[in-house]
GROMACS .gro file of C-alpha atoms in nm:
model
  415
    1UNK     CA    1  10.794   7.825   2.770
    2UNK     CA    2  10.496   7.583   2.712
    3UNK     CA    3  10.159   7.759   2.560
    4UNK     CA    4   9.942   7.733   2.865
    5UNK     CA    5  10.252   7.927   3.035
    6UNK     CA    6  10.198   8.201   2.768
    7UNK     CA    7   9.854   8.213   2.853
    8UNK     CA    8   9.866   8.231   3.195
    9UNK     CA    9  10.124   8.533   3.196
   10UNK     CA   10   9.870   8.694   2.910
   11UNK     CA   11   9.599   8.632   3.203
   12UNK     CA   12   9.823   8.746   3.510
   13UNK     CA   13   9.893   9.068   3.289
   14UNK     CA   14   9.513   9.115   3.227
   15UNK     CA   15   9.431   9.046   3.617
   16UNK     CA   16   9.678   9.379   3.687
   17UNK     CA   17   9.540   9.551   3.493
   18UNK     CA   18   9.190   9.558   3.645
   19UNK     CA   19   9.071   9.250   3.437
   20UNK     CA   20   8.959   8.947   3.584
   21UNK     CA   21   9.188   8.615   3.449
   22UNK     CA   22   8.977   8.302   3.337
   23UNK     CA   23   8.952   8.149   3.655
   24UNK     CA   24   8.967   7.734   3.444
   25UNK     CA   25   9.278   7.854   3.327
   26UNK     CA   26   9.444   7.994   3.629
   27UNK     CA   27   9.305   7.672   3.817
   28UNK     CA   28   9.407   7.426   3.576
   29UNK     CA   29   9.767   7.566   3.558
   30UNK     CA   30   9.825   7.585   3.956
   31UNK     CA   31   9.693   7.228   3.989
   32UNK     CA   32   9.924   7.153   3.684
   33UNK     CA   33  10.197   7.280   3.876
   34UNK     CA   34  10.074   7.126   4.219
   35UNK     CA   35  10.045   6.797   4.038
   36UNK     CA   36  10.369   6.782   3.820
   37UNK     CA   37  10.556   6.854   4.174
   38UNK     CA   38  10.427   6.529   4.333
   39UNK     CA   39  10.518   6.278   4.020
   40UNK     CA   40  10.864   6.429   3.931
   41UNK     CA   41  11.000   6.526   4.269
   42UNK     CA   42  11.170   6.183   4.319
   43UNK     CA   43  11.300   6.122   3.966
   44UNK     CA   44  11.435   6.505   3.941
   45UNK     CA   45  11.583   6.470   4.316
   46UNK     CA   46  11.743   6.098   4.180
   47UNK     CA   47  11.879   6.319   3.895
   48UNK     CA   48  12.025   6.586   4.084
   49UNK     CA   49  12.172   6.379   4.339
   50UNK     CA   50  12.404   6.178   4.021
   51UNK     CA   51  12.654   6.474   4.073
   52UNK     CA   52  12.587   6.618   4.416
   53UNK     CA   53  12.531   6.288   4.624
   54UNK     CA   54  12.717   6.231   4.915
   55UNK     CA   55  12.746   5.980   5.203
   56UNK     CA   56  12.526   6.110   5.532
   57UNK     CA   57  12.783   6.295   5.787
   58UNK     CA   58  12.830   6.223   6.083
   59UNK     CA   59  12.690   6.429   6.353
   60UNK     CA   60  12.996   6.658   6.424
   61UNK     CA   61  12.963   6.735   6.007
   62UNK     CA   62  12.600   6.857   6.020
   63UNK     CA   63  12.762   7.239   6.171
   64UNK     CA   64  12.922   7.498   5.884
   65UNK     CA   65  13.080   7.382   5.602
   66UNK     CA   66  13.450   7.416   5.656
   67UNK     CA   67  13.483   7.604   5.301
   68UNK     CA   68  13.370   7.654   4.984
   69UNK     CA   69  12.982   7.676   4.892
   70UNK     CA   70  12.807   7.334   4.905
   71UNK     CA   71  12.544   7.375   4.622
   72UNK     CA   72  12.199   7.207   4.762
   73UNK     CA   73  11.996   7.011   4.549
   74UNK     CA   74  11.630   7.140   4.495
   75UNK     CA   75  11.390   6.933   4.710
   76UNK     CA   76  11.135   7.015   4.458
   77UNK     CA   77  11.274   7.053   4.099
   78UNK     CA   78  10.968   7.212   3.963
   79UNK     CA   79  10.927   7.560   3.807
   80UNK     CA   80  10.646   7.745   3.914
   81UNK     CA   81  10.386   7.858   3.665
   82UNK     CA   82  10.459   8.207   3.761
   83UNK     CA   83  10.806   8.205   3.704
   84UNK     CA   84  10.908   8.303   3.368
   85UNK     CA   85  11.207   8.191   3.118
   86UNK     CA   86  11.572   8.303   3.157
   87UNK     CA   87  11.454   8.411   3.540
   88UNK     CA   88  11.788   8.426   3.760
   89UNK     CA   89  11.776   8.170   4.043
   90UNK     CA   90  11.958   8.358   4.315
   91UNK     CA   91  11.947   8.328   4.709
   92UNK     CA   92  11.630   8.337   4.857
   93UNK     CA   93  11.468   8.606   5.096
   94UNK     CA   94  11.447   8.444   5.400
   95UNK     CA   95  11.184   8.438   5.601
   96UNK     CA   96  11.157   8.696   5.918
   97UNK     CA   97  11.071   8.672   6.305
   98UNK     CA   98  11.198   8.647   6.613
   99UNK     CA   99  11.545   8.477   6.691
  100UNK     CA  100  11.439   8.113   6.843
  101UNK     CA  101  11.554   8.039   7.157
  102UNK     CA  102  11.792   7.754   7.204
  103UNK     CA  103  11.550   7.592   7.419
  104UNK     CA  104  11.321   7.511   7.151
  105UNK     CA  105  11.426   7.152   7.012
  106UNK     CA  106  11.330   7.131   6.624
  107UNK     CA  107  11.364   6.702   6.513
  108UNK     CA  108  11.346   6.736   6.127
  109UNK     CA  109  11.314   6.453   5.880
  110UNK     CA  110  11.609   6.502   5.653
  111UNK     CA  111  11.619   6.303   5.332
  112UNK     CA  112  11.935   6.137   5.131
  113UNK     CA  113  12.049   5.824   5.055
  114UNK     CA  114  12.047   5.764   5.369
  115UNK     CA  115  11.789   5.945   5.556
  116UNK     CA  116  11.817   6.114   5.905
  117UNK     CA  117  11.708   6.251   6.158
  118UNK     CA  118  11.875   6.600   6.197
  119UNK     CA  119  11.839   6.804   6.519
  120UNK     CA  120  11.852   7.205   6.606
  121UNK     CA  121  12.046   7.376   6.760
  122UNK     CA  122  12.272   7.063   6.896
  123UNK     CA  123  12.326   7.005   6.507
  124UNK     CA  124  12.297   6.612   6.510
  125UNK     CA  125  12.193   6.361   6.330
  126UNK     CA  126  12.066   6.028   6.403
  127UNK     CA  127  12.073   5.736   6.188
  128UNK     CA  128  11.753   5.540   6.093
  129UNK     CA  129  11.754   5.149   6.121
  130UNK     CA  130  11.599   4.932   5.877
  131UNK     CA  131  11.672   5.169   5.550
  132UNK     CA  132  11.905   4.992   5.330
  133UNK     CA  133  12.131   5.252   5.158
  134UNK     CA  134  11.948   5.448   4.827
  135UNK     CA  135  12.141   5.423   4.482
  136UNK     CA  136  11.964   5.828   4.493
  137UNK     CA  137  11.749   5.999   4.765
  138UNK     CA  138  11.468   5.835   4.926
  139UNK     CA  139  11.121   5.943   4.783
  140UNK     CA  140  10.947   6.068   5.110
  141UNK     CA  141  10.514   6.077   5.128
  142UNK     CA  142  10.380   6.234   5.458
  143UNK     CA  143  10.137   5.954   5.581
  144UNK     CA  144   9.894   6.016   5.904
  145UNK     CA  145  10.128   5.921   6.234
  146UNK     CA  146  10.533   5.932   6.011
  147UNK     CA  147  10.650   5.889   5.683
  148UNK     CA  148  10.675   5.681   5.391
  149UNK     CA  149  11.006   5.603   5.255
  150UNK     CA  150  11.017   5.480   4.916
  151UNK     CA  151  11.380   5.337   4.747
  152UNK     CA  152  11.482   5.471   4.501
  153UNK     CA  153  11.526   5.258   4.190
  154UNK     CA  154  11.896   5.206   4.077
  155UNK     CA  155  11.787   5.190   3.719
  156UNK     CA  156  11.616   5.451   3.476
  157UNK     CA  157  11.353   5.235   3.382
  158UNK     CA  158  10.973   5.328   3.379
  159UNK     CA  159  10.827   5.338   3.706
  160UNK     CA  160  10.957   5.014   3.878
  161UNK     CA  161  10.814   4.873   4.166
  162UNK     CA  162  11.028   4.972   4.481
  163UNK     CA  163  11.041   4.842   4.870
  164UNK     CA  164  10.876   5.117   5.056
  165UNK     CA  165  10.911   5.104   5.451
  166UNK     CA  166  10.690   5.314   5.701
  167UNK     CA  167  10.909   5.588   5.960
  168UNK     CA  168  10.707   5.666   6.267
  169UNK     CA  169  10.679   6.034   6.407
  170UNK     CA  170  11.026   6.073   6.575
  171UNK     CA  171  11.089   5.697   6.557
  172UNK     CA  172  11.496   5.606   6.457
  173UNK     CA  173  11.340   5.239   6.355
  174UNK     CA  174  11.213   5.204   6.029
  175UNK     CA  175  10.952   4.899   5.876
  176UNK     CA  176  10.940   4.721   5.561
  177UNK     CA  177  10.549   4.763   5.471
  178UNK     CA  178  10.586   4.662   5.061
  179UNK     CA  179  10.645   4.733   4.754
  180UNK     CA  180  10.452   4.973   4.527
  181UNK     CA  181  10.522   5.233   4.207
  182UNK     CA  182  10.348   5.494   4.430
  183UNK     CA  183  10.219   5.579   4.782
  184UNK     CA  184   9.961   5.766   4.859
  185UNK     CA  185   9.805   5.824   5.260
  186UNK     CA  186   9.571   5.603   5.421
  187UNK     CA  187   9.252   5.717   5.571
  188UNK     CA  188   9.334   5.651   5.908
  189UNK     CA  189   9.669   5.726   6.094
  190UNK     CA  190   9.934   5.492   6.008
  191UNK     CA  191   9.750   5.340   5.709
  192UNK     CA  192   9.935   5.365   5.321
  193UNK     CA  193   9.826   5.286   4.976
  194UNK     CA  194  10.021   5.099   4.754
  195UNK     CA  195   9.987   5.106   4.392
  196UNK     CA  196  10.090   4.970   4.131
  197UNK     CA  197  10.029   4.904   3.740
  198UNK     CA  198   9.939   4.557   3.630
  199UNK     CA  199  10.196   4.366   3.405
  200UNK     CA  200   9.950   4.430   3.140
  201UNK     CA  201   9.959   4.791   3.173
  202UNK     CA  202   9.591   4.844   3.125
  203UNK     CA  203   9.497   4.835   3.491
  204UNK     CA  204   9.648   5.002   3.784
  205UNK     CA  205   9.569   4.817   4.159
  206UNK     CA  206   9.602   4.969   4.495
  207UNK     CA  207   9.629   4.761   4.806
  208UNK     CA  208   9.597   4.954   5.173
  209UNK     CA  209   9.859   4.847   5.460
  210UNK     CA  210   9.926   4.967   5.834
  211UNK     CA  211  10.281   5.069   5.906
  212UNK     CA  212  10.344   4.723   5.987
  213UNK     CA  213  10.291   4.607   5.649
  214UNK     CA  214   9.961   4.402   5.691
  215UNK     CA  215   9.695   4.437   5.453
  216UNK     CA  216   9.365   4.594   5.460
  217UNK     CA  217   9.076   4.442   5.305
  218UNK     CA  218   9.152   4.327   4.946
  219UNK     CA  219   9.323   4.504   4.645
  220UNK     CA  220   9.092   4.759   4.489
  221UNK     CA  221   9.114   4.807   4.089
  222UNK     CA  222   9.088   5.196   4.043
  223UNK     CA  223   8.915   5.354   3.718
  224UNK     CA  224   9.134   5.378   3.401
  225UNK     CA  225   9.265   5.743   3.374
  226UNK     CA  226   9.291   5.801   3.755
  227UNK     CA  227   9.531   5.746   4.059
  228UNK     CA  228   9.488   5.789   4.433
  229UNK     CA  229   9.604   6.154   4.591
  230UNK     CA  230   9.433   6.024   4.955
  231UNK     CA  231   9.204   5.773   5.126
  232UNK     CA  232   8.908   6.010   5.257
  233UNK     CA  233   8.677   5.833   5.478
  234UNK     CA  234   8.539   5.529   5.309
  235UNK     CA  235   8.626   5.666   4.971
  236UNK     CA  236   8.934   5.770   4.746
  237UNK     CA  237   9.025   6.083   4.660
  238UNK     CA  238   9.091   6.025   4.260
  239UNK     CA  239   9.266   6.226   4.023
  240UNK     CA  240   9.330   6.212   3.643
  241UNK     CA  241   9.619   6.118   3.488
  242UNK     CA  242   9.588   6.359   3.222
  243UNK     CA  243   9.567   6.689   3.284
  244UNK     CA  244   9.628   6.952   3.031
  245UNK     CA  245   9.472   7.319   3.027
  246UNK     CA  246   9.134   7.410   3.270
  247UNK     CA  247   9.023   7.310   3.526
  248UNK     CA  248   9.145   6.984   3.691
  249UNK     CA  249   8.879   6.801   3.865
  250UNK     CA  250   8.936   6.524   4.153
  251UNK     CA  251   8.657   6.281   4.203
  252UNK     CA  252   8.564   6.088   4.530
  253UNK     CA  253   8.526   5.763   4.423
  254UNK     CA  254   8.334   5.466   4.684
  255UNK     CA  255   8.552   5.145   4.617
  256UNK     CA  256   8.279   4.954   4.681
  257UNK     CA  257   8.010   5.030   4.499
  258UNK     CA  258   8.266   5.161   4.225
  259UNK     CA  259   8.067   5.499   4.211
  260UNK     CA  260   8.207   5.856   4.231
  261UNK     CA  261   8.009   6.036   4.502
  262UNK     CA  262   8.133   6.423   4.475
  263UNK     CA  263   8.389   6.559   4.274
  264UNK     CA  264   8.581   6.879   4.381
  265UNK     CA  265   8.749   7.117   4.135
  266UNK     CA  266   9.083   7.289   4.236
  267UNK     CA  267   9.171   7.045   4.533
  268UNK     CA  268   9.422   7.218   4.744
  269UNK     CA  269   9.468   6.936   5.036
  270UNK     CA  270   9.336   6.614   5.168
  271UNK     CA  271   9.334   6.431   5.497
  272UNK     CA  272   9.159   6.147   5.571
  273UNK     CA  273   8.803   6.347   5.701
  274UNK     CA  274   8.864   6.649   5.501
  275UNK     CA  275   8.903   6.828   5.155
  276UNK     CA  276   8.939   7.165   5.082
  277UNK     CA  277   8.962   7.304   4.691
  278UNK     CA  278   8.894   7.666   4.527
  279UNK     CA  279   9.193   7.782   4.335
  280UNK     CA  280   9.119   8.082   4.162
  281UNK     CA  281   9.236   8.457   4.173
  282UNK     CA  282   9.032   8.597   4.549
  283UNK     CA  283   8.803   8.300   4.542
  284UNK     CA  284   8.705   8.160   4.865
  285UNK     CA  285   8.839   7.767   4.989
  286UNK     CA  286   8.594   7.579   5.057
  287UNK     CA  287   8.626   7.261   5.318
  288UNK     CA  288   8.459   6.976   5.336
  289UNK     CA  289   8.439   6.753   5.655
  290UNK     CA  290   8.386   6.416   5.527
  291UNK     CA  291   8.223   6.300   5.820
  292UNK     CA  292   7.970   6.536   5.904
  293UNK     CA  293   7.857   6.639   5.555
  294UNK     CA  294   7.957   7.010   5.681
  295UNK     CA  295   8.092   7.246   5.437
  296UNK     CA  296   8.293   7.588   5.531
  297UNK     CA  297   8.456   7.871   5.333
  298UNK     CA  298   8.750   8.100   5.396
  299UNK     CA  299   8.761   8.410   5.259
  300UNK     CA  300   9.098   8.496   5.027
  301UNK     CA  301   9.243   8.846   4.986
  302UNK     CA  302   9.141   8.987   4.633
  303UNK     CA  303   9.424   8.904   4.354
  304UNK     CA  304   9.566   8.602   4.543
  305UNK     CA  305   9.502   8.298   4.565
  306UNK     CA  306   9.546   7.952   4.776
  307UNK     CA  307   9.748   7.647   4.686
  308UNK     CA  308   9.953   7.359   4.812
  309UNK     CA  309   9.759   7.321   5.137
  310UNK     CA  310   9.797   7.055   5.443
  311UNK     CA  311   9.585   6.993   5.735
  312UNK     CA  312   9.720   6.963   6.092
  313UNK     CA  313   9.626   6.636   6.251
  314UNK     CA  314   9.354   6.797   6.438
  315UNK     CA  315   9.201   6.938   6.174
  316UNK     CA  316   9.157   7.240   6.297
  317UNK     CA  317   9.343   7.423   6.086
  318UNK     CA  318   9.464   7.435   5.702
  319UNK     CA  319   9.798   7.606   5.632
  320UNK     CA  320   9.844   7.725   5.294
  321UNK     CA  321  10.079   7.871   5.025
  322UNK     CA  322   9.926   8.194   4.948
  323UNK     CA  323  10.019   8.436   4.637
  324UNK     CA  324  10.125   8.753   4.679
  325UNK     CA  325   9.976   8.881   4.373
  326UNK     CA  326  10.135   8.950   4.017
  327UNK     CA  327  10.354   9.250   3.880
  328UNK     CA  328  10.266   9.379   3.509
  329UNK     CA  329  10.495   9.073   3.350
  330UNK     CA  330  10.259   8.836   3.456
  331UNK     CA  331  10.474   8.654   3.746
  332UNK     CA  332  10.376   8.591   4.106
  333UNK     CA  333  10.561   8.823   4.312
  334UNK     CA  334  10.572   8.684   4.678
  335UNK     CA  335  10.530   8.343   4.796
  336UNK     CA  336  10.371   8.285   5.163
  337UNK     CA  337  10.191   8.101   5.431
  338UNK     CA  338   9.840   8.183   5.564
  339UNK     CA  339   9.659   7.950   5.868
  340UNK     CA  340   9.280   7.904   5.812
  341UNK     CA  341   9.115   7.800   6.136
  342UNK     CA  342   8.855   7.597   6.065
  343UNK     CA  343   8.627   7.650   6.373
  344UNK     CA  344   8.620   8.088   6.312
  345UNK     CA  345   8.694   8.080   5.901
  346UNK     CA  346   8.950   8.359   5.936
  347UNK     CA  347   9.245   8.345   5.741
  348UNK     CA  348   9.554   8.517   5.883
  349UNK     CA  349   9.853   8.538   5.681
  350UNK     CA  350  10.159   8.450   5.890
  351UNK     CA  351  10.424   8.767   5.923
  352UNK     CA  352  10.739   8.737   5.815
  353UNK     CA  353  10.677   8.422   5.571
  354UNK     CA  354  10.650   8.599   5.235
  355UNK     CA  355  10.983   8.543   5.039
  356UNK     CA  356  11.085   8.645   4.671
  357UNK     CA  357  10.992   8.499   4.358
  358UNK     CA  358  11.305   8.370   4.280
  359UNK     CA  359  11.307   8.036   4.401
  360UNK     CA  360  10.916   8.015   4.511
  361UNK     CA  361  10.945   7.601   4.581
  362UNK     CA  362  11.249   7.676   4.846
  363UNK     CA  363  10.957   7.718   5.082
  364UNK     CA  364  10.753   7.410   5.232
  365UNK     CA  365  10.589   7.384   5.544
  366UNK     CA  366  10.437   7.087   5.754
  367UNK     CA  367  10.237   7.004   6.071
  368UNK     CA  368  10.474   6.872   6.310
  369UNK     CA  369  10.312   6.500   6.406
  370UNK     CA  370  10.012   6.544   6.655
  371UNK     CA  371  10.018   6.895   6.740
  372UNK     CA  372   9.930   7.211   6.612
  373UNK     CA  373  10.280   7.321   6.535
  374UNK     CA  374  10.397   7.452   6.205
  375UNK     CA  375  10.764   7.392   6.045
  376UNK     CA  376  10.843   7.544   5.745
  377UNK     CA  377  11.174   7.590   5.601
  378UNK     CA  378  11.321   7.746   5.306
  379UNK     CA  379  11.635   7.587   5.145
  380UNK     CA  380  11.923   7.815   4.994
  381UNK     CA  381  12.241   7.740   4.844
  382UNK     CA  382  12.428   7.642   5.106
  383UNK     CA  383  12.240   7.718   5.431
  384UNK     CA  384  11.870   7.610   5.558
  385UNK     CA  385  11.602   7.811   5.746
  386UNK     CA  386  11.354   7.689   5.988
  387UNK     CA  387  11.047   7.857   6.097
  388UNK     CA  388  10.808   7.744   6.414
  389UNK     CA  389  10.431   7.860   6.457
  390UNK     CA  390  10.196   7.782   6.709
  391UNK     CA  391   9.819   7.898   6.728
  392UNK     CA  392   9.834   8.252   6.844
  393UNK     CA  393  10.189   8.305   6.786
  394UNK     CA  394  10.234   8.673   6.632
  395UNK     CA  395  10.538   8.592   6.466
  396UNK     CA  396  10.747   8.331   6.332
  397UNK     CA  397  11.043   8.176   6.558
  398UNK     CA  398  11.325   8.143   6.314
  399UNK     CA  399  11.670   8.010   6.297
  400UNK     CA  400  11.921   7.879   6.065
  401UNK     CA  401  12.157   7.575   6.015
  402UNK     CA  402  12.376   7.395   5.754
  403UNK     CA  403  12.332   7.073   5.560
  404UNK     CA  404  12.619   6.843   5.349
  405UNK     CA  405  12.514   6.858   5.017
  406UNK     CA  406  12.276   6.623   4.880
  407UNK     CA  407  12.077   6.637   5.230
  408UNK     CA  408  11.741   6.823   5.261
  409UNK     CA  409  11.443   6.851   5.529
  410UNK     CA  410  11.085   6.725   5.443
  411UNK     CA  411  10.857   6.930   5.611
  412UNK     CA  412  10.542   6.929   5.341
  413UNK     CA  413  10.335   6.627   5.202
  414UNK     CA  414  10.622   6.499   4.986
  415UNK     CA  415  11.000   6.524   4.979
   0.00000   0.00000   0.00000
């Protein structure tokens, strides 16, 4: 247990109690958390796949496991701030809704040494060309328009550069687009930043490509202390490298003229026209459309608060992981999706989502590519569940399925 931990369950205790937490501390640790999950995923996954990885199955093995418990790796081997030492990591609640019908075709990214695409109910997988084989799991990035697949390195050395290849929506072709230490989304559909640290180690440099690997404009030196989250219009969203206790604070920085133009505290997502930040207990998210100048708030439900957000393509709406509050130890107590549309500010927190605090990083969500519908899944020990949303859906459509070990869907921004 880390000190800012031990202050943030001092502050969770004082919030139940009728007492208002310092909102730089709660913000700073959430962002922490949001942060530490999008450096370490791939080298914890790379870990955790040393003793559980396997070969991708064939189609006819993606059905139940013919015995035994297959023990999944975690897509996301974080530990939330909320969840306190010695805390038993047992099946998760699932999530709750209506039975979906077999008519309803779910395509899911599913990542592994060999990634796949894995398809519901008919329980096959497909094979994706161009990906040589991974010494671990592939590091996955969500980019505007399909995926970035990054190698993972065969070595334990710090940060090597890696071949990353672009994965269109759907497509079972994959494309070489470069090499890079880190990708981050483009502004515009289809678009990735590379970066990478000079030899020197004193400068990092980012270079945008299109999914077909050709570059955009020239390489762009970024600030010392900061790396790309997102391109946002004809800026980049910056954040610091270091961030320790209060309130983490990402700057939107004009390549050009080398200035930062806004900075946002709290960020919560990023597209390419839009930011939205506010992380604090019953504060309101605020969203910023990049091209218009136009800001908007949502209002939060007192004692929770908003975090881990993603923007559908149409920016209309903003999906979120909402909190479901704190009990008198100081943990969060229910972990859970909320929709913000954009065009009313209403926020409407999605029934049957919420699941226990055991395991609060089993459940990720995405926008399925071009459309307005939401996948999120949750990832147990030996089975998967998949929810669907569309706009005015009243509940969840929910089924579930089986994975080999060492396989997991990437729903969310990064798997």
């Amino acid at each position: 247990m880390t000190d800012i931990e031990d202050r943030l369950r001092d502050a969770m205790r004082a919030a139940v109690d009728g007492e208002r937490p310092a909102p730089d501390l709660l913000r700073g640790v959430l962002r922490r958390h949001r942060r530490y999950l999008v450096r370490v995923a791939g080298t914890a996954v790379a870990a955790a796949a040393v003793l559980v990885a396997v070969p991708v199955a064939v189609a006819s093995s993606l059905g139940k496991p013919a015995g035994g418990t297959a023990v999944m790796p975690g897509t996301h081997p974080h530990r939330s701030p909320s969840s306190g030492p010695g805390h038993k990591r047992h099946e998760p609640s699932w999530m709750r809704g209506r039975p979906m019908p077999v008519t309803v075709n779910l395509r899911l990214l599913v990542t592994a040494r060999d990634p796949v695409w894995f398809t519901s109910p008919a329980d096959t997988s497909q094979p994706i060309a161009g990906l040589p084989r991974s010494a671990y799991p592939y590091s996955i990035t969500r980019i505007g328009g399909g995926w970035a697949a990054a190698l993972s390195p065969a070595c334990h050395c710090q940060s090597p550069k890696v071949p990353v290849y672009f994965i269109a929506d759907g497509s079972a072709v994959a494309r070489r687009v470069g090499v890079a230490q880190a990708v981050y989304p483009g502004q515009a559909p289809g678009t990735i930043w590379l970066q990478t640290r000079v030899t020197s180690g004193r400068a990092t440099m980012a270079m945008q490509v299109t999914a077909s690997g050709r570059t955009i404009g020239s390489p762009v030196r970024l600030p010392a202390g900061f790396t790309i989250q997102q391109g946002a219009g004809s800026a980049l969203l910056l954040a610091p490298d270091s961030q320790g206790p209060g309130t983490v604070t990402d700057e939107l920085w004009n390549p050009r003229t080398r200035r930062v133009t806004r900075t946002f505290p709290g960020v919560i997502a990023a597209s390419g026209s839009q930011v939205a930040w506010g992380i604090c207990p019953g504060c309101a998210v605020h969203v910023l459309d990049l091209r218009t100048g136009v800001a908007r708030s949502v209002r939060v439900p007192a004692r929770t608060w908003a975090y881990d957000g993603q923007f559908s393509s149409d920016g209309r709406y903003l999906a979120v992981h909402l909190s479901g509050g704190v009990n008198r130890d100081g943990y969060a107590t229910l972990s859970r999706i909320a929709i913000a549309g954009l065009r009313t500010g209403r926020l409407t927190v999605l029934p049957g989502s919420s699941i226990g605090n055991d395991l609060p990083e089993a459940l990720t969500f995405g926008w399925q590519g071009g459309s307005d519908t939401l996948i999120a899944t949750v990832t147990g020990r030996a089975v998967t569940q998949a929810g669907l949303w569309r706009p005015g859906s009243a509940r969840l459509l929910v089924r579930r399925f089986w994975l080999p070990p060492g396989m997991t869907v990437v729903t969310g921004p990064w798997g």
